[in-house]
mmCIF file of C-alpha atoms in Angstrom:
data_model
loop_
_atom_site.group_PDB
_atom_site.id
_atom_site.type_symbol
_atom_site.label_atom_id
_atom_site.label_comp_id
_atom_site.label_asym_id
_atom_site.label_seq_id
_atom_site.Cartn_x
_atom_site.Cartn_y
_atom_site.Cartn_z
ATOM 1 C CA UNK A 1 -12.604 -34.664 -23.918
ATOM 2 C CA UNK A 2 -9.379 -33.006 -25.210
ATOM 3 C CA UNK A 3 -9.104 -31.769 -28.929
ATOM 4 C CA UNK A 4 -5.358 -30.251 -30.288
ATOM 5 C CA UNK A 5 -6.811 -27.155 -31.292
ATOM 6 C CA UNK A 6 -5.795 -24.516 -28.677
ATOM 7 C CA UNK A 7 -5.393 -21.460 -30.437
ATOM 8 C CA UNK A 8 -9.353 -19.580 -30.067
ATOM 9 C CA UNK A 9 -9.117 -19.945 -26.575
ATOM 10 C CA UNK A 10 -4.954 -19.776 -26.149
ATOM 11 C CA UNK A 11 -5.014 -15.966 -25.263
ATOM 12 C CA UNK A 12 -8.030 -15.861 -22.360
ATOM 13 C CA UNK A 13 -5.126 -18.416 -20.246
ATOM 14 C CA UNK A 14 -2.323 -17.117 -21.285
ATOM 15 C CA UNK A 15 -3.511 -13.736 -20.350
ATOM 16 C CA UNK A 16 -5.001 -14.700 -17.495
ATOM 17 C CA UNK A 17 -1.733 -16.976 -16.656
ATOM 18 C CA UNK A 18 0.800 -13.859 -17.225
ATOM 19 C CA UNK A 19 -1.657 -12.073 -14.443
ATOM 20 C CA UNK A 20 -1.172 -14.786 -11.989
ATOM 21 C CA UNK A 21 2.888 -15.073 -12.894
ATOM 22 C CA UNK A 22 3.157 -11.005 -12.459
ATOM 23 C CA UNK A 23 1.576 -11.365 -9.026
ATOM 24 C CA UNK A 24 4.348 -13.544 -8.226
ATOM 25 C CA UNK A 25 7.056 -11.272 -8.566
ATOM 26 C CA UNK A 26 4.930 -8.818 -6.489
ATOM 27 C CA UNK A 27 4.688 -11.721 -3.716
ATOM 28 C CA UNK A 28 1.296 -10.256 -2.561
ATOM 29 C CA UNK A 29 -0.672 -13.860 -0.991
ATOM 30 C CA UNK A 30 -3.888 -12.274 -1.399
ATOM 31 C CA UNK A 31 -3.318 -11.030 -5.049
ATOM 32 C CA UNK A 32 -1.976 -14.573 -5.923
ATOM 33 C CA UNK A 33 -5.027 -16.240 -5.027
ATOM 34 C CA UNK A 34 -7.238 -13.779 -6.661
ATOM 35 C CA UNK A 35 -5.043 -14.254 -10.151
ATOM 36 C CA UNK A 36 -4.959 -18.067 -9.324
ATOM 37 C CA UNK A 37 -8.684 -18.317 -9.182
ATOM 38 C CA UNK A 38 -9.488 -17.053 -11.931
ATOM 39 C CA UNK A 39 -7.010 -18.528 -13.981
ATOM 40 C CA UNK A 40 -8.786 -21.898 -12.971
ATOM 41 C CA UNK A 41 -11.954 -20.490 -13.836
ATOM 42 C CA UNK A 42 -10.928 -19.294 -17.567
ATOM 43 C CA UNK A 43 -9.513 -22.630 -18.198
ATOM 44 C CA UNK A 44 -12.323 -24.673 -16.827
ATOM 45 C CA UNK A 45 -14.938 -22.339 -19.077
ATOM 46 C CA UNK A 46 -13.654 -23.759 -21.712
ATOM 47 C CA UNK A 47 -15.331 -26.371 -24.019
ATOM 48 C CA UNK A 48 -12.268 -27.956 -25.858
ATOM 49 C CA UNK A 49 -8.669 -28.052 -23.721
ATOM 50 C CA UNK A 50 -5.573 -29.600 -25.323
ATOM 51 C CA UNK A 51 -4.202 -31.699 -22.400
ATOM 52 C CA UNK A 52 -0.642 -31.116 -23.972
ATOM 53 C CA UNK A 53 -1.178 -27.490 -23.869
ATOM 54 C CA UNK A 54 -2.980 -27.430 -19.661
ATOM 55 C CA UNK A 55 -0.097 -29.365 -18.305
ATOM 56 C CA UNK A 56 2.504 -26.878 -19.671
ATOM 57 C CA UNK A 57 0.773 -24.073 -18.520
ATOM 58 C CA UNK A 58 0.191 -25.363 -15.147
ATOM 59 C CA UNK A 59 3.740 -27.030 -14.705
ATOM 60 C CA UNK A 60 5.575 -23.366 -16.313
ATOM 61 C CA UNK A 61 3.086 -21.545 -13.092
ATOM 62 C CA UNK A 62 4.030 -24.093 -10.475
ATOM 63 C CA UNK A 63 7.693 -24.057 -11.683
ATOM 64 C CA UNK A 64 7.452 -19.992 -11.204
ATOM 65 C CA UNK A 65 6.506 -20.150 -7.646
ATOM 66 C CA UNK A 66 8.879 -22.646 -7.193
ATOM 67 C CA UNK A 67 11.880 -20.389 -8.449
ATOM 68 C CA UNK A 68 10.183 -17.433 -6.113
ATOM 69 C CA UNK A 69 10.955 -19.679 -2.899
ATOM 70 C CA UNK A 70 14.198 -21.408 -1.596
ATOM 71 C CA UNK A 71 11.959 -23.278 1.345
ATOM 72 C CA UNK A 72 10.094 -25.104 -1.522
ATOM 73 C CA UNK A 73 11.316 -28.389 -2.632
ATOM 74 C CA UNK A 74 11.900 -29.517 -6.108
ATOM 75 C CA UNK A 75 10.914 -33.032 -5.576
ATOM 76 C CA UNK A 76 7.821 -32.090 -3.762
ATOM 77 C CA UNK A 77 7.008 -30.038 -7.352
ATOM 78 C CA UNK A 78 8.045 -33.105 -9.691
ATOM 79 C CA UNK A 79 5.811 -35.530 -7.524
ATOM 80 C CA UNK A 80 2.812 -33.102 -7.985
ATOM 81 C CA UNK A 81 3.512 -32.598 -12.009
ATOM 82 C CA UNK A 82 3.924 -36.205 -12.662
ATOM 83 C CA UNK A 83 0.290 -36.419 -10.743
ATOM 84 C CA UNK A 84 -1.154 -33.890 -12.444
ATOM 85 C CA UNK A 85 -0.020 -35.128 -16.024
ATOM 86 C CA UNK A 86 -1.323 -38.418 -15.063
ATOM 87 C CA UNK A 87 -4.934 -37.107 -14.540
ATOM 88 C CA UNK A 88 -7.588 -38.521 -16.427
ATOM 89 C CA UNK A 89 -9.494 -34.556 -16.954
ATOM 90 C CA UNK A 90 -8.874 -30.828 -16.799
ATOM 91 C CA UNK A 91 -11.109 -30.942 -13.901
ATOM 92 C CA UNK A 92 -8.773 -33.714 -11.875
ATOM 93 C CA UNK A 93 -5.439 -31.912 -13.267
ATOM 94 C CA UNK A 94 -7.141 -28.436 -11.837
ATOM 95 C CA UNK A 95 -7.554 -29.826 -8.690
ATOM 96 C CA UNK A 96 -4.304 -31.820 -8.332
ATOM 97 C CA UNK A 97 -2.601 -28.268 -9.109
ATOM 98 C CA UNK A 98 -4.527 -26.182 -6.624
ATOM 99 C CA UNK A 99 -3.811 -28.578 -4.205
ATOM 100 C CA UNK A 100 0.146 -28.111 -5.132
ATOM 101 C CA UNK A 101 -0.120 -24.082 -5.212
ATOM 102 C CA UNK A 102 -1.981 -24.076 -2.245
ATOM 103 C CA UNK A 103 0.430 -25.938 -0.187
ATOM 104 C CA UNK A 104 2.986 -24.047 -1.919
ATOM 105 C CA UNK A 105 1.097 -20.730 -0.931
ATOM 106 C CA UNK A 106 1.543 -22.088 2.743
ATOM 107 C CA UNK A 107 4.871 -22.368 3.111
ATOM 108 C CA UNK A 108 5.516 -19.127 1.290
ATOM 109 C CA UNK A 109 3.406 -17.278 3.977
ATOM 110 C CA UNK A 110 5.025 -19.366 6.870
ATOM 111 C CA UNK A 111 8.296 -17.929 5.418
ATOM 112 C CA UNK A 112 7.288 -14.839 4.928
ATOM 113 C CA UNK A 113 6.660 -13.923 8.801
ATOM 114 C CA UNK A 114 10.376 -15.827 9.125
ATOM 115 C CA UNK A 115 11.934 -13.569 6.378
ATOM 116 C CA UNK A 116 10.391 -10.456 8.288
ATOM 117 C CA UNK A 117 12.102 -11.507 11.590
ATOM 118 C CA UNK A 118 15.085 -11.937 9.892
ATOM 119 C CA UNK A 119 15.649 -8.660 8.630
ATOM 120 C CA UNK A 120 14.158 -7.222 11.989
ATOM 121 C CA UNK A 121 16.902 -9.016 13.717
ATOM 122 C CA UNK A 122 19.993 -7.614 10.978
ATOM 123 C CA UNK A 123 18.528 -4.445 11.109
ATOM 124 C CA UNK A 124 18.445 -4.265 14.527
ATOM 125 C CA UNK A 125 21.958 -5.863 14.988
ATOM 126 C CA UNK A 126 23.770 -3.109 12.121
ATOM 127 C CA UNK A 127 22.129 -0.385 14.244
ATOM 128 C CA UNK A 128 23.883 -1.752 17.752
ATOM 129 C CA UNK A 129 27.346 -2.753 16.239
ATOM 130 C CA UNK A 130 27.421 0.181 13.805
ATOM 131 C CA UNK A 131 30.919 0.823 15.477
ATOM 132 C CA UNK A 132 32.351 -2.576 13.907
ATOM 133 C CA UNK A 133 33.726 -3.209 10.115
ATOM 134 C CA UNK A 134 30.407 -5.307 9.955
ATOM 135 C CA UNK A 135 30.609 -7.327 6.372
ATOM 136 C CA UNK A 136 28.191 -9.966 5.105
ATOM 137 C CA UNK A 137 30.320 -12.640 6.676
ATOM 138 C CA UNK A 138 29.712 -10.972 10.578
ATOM 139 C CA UNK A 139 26.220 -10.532 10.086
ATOM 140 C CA UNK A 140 25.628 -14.030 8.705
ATOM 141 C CA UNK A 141 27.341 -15.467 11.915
ATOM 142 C CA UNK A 142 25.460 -13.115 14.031
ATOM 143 C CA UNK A 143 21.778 -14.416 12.685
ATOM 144 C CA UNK A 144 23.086 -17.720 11.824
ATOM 145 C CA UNK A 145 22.244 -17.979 8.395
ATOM 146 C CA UNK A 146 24.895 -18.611 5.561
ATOM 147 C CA UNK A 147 25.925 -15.275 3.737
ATOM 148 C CA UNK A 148 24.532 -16.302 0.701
ATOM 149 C CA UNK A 149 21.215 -16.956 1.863
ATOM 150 C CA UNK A 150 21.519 -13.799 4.205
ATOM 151 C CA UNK A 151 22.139 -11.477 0.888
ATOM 152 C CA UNK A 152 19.062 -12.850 -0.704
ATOM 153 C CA UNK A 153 16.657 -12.490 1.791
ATOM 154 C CA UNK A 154 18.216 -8.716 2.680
ATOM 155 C CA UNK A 155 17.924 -8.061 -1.175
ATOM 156 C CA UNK A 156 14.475 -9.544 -1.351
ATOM 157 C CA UNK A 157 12.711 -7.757 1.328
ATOM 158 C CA UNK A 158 13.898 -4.164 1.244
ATOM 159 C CA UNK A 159 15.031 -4.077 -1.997
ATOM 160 C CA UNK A 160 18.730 -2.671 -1.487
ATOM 161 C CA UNK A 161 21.929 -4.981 -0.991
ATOM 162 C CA UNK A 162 23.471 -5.663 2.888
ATOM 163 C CA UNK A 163 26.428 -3.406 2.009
ATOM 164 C CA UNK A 164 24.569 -0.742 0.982
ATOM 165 C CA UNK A 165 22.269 -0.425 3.745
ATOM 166 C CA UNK A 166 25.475 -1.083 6.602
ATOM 167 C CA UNK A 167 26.769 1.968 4.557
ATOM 168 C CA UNK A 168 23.626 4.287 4.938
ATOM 169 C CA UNK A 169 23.554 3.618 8.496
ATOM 170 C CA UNK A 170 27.138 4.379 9.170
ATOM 171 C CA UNK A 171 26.965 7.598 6.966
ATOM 172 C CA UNK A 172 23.847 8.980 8.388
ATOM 173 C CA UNK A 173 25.442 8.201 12.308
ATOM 174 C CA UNK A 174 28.808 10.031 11.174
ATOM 175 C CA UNK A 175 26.866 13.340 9.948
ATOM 176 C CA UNK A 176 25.011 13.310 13.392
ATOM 177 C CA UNK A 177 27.709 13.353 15.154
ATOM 178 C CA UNK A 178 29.540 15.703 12.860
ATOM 179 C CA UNK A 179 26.588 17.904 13.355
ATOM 180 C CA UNK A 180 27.080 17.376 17.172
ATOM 181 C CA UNK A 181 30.333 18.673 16.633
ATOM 182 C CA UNK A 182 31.960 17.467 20.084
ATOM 183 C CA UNK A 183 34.687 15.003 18.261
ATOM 184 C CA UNK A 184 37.391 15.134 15.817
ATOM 185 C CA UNK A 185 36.196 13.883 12.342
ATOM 186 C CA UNK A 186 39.292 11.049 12.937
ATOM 187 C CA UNK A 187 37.095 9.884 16.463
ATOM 188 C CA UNK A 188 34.019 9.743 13.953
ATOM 189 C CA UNK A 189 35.693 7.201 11.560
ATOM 190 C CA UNK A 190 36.750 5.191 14.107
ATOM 191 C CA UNK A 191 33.413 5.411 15.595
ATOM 192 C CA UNK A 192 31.543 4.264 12.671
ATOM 193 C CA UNK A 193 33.969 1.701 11.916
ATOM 194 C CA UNK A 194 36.336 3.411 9.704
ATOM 195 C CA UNK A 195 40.162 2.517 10.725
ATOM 196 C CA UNK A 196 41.026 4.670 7.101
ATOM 197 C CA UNK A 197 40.082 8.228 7.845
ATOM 198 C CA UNK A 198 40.463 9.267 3.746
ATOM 199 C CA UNK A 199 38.817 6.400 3.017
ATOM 200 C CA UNK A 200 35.969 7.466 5.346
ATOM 201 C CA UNK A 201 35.905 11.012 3.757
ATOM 202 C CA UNK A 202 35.924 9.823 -0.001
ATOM 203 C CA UNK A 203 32.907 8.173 1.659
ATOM 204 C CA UNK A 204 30.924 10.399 2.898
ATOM 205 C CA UNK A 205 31.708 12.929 0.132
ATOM 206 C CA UNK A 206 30.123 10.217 -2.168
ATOM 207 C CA UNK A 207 27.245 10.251 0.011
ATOM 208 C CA UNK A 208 26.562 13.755 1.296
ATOM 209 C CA UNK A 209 28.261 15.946 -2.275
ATOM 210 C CA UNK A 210 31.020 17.213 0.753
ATOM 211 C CA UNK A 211 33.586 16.544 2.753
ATOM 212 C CA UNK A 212 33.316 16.013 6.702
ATOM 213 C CA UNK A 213 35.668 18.975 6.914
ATOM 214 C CA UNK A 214 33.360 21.200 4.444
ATOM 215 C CA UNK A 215 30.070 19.675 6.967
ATOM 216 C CA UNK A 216 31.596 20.895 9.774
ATOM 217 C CA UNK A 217 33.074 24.295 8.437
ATOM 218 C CA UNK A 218 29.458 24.656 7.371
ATOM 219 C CA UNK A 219 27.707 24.411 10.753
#
């Protein structure tokens, strides 16, 4: 039976609910499932359960994991909320929503082994065209994803923007070959992609404290 009193027993779920949205933003599976389990568990230990009060807390968890993937589809979320605020008991609405995080749990793993091959593929393709004024745009073409979705997903897995990381790789090939010292630190621009040899330099002095002049006077 459901009562309207949910405060005694309000800070075991939401505590145990703030665990399971926390390992969301880590995206750990494993972790997920642990938190999700027992979050079931706490609620279904309890003797009195304000429907009101269990569908908001279940829709606000389903609706985080929702906002955590772009593969998941907000109808497909709806349809399982309007199911689970139809149920009858806790124990049915439980079960409709474990069904729903489950299945969203899938699809999250399924696009985390795509989301890895993704990024193997840019990474691999910014280390072979290094040369190029790669942007967002020529990456995105090269993978076939748009650039939006291609910023994301770069941002998302390694935790630094597209730009950034094209930069880094450029940088750390010019000092090599500055430290190579066989061309002329205008060849080097052009050979990391820099047309704009002062632009390059204000670069790499950003980067590396000197200039490619000061590198090379240093060696």
């Amino acid at each position: 039976s459901y009562y309207s009193e949910t405060e005694y027993y309000a800070s075991d779920v939401e505590s145990a609910g703030k665990k399971l949205e926390q390992a969301f933003a880590s995206m750990d599976l494993e972790l997920i499932k642990k938190q999700n389990e027992l979050l079931k568990k706490t609620i279904l230990s309890l003797d009195k359960v304000s429907k009101l009060y269990l569908q908001n807390i279940l829709y606000s968890i389903i609706k985080s994991l929702y906002d955590k993937s772009p593969k998941i589809k907000m109808e497909e979320v709806l349809a399982s909320s309007e199911r689970m605020f139809r149920a009858k008991n806790a124990k049915t609405m439980l079960e409709i929503y474990g069904e729903s995080i489950d299945k969203m749990l899938d699809l999250l793993a399924v696009e985390k082994q795509d989301d890895s091959r993704i990024i193997h593929k840019i990474k691999n393709l910014i280390e072979k065209d290094y040369a190029k004024d790669i942007s967002l745009n020529y990456v995105a073409e090269n993978v076939n994803l748009t650039p939006a979705y291609v910023s994301y997903i770069f941002k998302k897995e390694t935790g630094q923007t597209l730009v950034k990381y094209i930069t880094d790789v450029k940088m750390m090939k010019a000092k090599v070959m500055l430290e190579e010292g066989t061309l002329k630190i205008v060849q080097i621009a052009k050979a990391c992609g820099y047309e704009n040899q002062s632009y390059f330099n204000k670069l790499f002095k950003n980067y590396y404290g000197i200039t490619p002049k000061q590198l090379r006077e240093k060696i």
